[in-house]
Tab-separated table of C-alpha atoms and ligand atoms in Angstrom:
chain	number	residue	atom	x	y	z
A	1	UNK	CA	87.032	113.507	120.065
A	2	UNK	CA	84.426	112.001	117.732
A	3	UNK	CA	86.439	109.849	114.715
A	4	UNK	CA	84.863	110.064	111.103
A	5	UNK	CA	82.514	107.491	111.560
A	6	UNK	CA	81.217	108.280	114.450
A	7	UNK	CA	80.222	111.793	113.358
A	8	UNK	CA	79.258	110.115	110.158
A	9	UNK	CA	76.357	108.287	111.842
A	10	UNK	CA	76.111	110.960	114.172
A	11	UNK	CA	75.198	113.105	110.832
A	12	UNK	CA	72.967	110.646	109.689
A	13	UNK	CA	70.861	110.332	113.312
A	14	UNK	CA	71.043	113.778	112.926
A	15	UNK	CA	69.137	113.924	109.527
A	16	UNK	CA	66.916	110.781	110.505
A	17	UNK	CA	65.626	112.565	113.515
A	18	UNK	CA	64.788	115.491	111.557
A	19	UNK	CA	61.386	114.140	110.989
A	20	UNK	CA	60.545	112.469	114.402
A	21	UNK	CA	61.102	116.366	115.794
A	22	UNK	CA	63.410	114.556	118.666
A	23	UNK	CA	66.388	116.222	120.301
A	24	UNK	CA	70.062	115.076	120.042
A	25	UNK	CA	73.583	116.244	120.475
A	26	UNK	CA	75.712	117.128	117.400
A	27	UNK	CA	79.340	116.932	117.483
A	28	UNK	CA	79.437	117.377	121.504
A	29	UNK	CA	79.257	121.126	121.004
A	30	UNK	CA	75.572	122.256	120.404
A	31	UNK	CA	72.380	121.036	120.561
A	32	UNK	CA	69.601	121.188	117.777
A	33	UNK	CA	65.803	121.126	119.161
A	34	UNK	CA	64.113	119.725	115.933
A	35	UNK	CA	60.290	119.609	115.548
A	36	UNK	CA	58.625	119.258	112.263
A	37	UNK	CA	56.270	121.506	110.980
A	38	UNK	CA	54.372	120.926	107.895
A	39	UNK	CA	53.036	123.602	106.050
A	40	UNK	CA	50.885	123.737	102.573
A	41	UNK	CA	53.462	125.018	100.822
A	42	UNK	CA	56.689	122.769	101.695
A	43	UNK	CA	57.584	121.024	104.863
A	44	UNK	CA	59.998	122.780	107.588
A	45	UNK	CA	62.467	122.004	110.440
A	46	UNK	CA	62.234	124.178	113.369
A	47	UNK	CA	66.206	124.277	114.609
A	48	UNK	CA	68.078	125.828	117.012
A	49	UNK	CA	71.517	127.166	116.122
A	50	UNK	CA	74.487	127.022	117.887
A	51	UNK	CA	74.091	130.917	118.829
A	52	UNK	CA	70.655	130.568	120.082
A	53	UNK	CA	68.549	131.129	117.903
A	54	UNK	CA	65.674	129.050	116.547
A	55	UNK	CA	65.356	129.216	112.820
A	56	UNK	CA	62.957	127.661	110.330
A	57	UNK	CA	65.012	126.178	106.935
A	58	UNK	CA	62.873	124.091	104.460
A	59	UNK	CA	63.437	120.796	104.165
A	60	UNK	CA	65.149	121.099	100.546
A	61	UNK	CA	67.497	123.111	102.243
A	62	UNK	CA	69.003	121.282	104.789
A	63	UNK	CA	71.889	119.513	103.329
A	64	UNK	CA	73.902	115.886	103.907
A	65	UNK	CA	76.483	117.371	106.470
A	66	UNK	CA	78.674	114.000	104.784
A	67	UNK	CA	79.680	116.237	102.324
A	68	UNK	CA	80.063	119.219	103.817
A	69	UNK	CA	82.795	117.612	106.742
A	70	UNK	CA	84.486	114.920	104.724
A	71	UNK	CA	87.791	113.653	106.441
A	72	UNK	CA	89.450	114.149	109.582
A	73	UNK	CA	89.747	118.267	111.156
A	74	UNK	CA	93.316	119.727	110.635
A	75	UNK	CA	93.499	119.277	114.592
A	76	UNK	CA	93.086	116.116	114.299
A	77	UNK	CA	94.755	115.297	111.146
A	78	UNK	CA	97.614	116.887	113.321
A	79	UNK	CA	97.530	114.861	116.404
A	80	UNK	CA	96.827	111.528	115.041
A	81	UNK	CA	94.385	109.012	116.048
A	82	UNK	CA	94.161	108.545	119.819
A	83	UNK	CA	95.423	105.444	121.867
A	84	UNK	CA	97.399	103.878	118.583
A	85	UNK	CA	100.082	103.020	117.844
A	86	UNK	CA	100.342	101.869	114.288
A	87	UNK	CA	102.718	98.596	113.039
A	88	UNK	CA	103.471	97.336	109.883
A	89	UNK	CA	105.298	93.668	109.639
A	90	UNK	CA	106.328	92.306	106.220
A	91	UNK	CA	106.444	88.718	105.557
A	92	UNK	CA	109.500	88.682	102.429
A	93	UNK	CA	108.864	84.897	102.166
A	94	UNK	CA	105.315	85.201	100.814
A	95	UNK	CA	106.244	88.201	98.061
A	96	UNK	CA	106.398	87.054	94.540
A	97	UNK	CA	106.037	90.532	92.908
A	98	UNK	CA	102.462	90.544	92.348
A	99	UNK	CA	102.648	94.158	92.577
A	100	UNK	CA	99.302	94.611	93.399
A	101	UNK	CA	99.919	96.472	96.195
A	102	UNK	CA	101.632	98.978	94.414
A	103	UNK	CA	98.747	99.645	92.132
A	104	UNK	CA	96.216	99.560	94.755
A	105	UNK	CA	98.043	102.849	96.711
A	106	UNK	CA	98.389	104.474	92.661
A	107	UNK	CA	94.784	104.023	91.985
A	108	UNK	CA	94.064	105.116	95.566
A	109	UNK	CA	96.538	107.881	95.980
A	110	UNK	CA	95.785	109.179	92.008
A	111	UNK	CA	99.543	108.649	91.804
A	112	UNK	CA	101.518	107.806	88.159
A	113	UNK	CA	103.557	104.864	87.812
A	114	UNK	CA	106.961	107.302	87.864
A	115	UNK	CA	106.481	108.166	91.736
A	116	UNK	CA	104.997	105.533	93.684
A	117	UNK	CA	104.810	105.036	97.449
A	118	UNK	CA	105.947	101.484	97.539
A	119	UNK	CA	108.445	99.756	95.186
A	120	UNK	CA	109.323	96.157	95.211
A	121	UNK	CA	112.941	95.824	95.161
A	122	UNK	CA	115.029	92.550	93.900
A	123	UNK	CA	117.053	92.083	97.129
A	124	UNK	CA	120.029	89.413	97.129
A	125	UNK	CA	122.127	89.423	100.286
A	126	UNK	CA	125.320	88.005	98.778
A	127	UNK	CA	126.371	86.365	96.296
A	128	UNK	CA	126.106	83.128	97.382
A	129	UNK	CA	122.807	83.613	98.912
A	130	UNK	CA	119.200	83.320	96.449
A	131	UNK	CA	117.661	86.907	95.393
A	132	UNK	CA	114.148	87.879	96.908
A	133	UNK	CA	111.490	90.343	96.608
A	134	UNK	CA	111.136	93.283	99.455
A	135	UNK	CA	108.265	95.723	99.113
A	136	UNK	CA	109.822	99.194	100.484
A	137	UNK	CA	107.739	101.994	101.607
A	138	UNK	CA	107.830	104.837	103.931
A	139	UNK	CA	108.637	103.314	107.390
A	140	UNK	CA	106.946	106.005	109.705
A	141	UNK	CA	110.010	105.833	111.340
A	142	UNK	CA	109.604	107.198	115.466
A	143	UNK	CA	113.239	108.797	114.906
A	144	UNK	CA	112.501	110.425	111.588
A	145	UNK	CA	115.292	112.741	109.802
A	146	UNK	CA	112.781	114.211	107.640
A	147	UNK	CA	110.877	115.484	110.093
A	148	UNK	CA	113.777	116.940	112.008
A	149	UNK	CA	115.225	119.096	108.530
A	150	UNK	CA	111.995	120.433	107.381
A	151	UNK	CA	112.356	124.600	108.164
A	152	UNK	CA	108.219	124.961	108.262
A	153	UNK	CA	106.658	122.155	109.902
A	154	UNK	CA	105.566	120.847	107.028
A	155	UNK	CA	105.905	117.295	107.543
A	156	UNK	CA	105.650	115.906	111.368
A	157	UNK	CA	105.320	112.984	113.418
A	158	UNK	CA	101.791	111.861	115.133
A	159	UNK	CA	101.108	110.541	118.148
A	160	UNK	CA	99.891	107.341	116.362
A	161	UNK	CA	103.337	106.732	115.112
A	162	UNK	CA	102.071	107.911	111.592
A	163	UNK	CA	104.604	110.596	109.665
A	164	UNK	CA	102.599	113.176	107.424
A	165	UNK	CA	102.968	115.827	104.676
A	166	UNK	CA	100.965	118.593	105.084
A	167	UNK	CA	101.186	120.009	101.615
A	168	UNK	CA	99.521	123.079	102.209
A	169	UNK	CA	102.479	123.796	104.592
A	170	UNK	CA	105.124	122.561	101.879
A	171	UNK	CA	107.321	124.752	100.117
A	172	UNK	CA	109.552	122.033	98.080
A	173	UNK	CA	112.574	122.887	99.748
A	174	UNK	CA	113.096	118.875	99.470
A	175	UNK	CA	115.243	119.067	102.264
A	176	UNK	CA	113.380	116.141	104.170
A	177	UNK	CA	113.854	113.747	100.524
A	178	UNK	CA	117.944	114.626	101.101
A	179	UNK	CA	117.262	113.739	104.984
A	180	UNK	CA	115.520	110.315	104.370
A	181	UNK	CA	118.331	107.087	104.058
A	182	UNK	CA	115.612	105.141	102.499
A	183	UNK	CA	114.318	107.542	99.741
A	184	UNK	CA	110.799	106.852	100.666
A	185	UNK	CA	109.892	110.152	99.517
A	186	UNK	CA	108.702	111.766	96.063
A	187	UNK	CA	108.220	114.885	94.473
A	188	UNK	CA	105.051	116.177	92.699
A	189	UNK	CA	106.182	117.649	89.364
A	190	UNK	CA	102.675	118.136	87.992
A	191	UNK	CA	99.822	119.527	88.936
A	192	UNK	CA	97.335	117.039	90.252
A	193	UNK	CA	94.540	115.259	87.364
A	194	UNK	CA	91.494	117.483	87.091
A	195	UNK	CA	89.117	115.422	88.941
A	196	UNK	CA	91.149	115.884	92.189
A	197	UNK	CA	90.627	119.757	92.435
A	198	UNK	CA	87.259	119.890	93.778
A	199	UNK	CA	88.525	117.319	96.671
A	200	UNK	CA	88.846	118.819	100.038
A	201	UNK	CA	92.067	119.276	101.102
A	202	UNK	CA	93.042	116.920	104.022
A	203	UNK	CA	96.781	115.994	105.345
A	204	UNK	CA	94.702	112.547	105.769
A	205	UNK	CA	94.329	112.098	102.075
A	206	UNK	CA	97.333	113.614	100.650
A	207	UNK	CA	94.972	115.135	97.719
A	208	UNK	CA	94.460	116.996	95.568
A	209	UNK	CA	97.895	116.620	95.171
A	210	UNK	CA	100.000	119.979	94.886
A	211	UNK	CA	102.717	120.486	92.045
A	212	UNK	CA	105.842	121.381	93.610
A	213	UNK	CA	105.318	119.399	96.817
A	214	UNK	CA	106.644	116.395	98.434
A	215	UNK	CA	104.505	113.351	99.275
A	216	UNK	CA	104.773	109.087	100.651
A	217	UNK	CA	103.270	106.563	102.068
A	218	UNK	CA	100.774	107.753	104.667
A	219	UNK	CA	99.567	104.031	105.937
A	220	UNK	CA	96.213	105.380	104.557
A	221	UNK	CA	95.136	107.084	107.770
A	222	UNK	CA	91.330	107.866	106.480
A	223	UNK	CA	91.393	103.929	106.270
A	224	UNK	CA	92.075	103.595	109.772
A	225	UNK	CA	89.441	105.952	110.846
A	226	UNK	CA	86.867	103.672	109.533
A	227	UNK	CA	88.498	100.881	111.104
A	228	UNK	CA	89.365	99.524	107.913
A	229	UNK	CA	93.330	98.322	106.668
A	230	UNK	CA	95.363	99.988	104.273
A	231	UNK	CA	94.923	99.248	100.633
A	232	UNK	CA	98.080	97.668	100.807
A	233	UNK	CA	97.568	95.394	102.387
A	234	UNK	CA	93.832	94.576	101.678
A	235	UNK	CA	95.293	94.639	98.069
A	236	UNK	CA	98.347	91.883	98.697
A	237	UNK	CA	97.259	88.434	97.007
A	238	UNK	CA	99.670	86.492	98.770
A	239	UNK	CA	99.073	88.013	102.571
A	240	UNK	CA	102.411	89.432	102.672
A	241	UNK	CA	102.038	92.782	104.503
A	242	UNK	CA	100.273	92.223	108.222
A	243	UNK	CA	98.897	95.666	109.809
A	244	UNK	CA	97.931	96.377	113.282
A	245	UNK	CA	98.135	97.949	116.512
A	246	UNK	CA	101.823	97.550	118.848
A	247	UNK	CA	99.545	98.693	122.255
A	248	UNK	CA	97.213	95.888	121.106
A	249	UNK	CA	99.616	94.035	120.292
A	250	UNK	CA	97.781	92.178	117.378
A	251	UNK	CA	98.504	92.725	113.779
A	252	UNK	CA	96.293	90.914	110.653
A	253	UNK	CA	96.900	90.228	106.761
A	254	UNK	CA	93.328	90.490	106.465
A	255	UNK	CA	92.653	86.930	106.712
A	256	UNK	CA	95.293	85.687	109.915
A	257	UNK	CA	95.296	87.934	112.851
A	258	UNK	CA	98.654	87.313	115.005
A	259	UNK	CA	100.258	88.515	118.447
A	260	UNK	CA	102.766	91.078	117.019
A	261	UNK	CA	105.754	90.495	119.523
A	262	UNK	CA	105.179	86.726	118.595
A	263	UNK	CA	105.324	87.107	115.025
A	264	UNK	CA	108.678	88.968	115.651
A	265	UNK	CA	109.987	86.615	118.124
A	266	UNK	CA	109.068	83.284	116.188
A	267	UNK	CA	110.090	84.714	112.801
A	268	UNK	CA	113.000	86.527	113.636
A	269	UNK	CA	111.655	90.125	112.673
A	270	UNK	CA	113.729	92.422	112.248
A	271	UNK	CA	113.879	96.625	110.968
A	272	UNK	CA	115.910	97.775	107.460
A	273	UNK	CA	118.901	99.661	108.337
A	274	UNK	CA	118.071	99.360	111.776
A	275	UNK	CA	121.701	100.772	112.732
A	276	UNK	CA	121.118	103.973	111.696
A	277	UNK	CA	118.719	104.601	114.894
A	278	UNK	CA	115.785	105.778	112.620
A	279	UNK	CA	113.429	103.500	114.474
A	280	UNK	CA	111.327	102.438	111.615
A	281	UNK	CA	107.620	101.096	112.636
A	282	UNK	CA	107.670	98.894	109.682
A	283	UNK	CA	109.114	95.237	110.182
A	284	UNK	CA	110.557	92.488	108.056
A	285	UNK	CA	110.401	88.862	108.730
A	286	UNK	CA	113.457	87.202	106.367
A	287	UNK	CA	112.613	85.749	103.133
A	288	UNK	CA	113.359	81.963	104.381
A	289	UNK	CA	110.896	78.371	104.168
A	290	UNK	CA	109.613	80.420	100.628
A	291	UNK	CA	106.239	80.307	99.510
A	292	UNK	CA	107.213	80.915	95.631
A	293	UNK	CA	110.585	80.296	94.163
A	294	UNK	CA	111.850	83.703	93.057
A	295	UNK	CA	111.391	84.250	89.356
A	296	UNK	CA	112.520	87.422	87.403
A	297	UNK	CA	109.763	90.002	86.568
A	298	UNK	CA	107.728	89.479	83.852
A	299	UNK	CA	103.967	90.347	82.757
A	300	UNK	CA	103.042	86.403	83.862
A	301	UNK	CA	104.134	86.151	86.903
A	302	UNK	CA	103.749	89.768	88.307
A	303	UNK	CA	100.402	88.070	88.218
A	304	UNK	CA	98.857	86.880	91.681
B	401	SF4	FE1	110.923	110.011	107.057
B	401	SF4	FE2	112.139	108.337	105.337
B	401	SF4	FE3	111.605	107.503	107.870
B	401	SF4	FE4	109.597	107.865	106.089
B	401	SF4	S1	111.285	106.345	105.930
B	401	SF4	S2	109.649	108.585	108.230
B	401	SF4	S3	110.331	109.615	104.887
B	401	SF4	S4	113.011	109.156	107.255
């Protein structure tokens, strides 16, 4: 199964060879035999499509298939990318608020500031003890309750360890929002901005968002296609939140890239609510040897 970038530069070999008339495979299934013709009039491909047939179709009318395929298929939004198994690991003692990964997934998920993905809770474990900062997102858990209550499949766990909302599947029953003990999860009361509609739909994406559906905190699996880390934790000022790979065992804040099971050994890693046999694949290492001394929220220092 080809990911998204490598039918995106299978797409663009595909158009490049257009006018060296070559011959090349396209998406495993069929195969094009290209030849250039030029003609007075306008300048023509000779292809072959995946019936048999070989067709002539002017150059101006052979379009970018970019746009045409954006995103993962629904088969393989479904399944999950093969031979992962996604990790997140937050450090508590580098958090001081910033909150920039919170806007980051807004701006990137189109969300509005009443139903994020990821909140930063003030945490303080008694009262003797000093407060701290804990971001709190979705934790993909591999023993999910929401998956388990929802009556149509709706949302569902991958093989990559990634939970998703398919929300053209949803029918805001809620049910899975009841069923999660962390209330990762949010509801979309209106209808999604106008310049999502003419996005194609992907379970990948999350958008256009659909009023009257549930959504979360995906770990930005169209990111991971590309090979690239979620915005997250690209976002983070401070390197707080390390993402990465538990069968590679490696996991990187974009700038250190660490063994995970030694991260979680040396540091004492541990899951929230652990006892309640969710499984969560998202890991905190405790807020001690600080890197900020915790200060109460205000404009200045939610500033990196
Ligand atoms: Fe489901 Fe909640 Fe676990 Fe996310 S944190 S997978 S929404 S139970």
């Amino acid at each position: 199964m080809g990911n998204k970038k490598t039918q995106a530069a299978s797409r663009r070999e595909f158009l490049r060879n257009i006018s060296n008339g070559s011959v090349l495979a396209v998406s495993g299934l069929a195969y094009y035999s290209l030849s250039s013709c030029k003609q007075p009039s306008e300048e023509k491909t000779t292809l072959l499509t995946t019936d048999g047939k070989l067709v002539k179709v002017a150059n101006s009318e052979i379009e970018e298939m970019e746009h045409l395929h954006q995103g993962a298929s629904p088969e393989e939004a479904r399944k999950g990318i093969p031979g992962k198994k996604f990790v997140m690991v937050v450090d508590l003692a580098k958090c001081k608020n910033a909150k920039k990964c919170i806007e980051a997934c807004d701006k990137h998920h189109n969300l509005t500031p009443d139903r994020p993905y990821i909140k930063v809770l003030e945490m303080q474990d008694n009262e003797k003890s000093a407060p701290y900062w804990m971001p709190k997102k979705c934790f993909q858990c591999d023993n999910p309750p929401c998956v388990k209550v929802c009556p149509v499949g709706a949302t569902y766990k991958r093989t990559d360890g990634i939970v998703l909302v398919d929300n053209e599947r949803c029918i805001g029953c809620r049910f899975c929002m009841a069923a999660c003990p962390y209330s990762a999860r949010v509801f979309n009361w209106g209808a999604p901005p106008e310049g999502q509609l003419d996005l194609p739909y992907s379970p990948e994406t999350s958008l256009p968002s659909k009023i009257g559906t549930v959504a979360k905190c995906d770990f930005c699996p169209e990111m991971l296609r590309q090979n690239k880390l979620p915005h997250c934790v690209t976002s983070c000022p401070n390197g707080v939140i390390y993402f990465g790979d538990e069968i590679d065992d490696t996991v990187t804040n974009g700038e250190e890239t660490v063994r995970l099971s030694t991260l979680l050994k040396e540091k004492a890693g541990y899951r929230y609510m652990e006892e309640l046999g969710t499984k969560p694949r998202v890991y905190y290492l405790p807020p001690v040897d600080r890197l900020f001394p915790f200060e109460e929220t205000t404009q200045e220092n939610s500033e990196s």
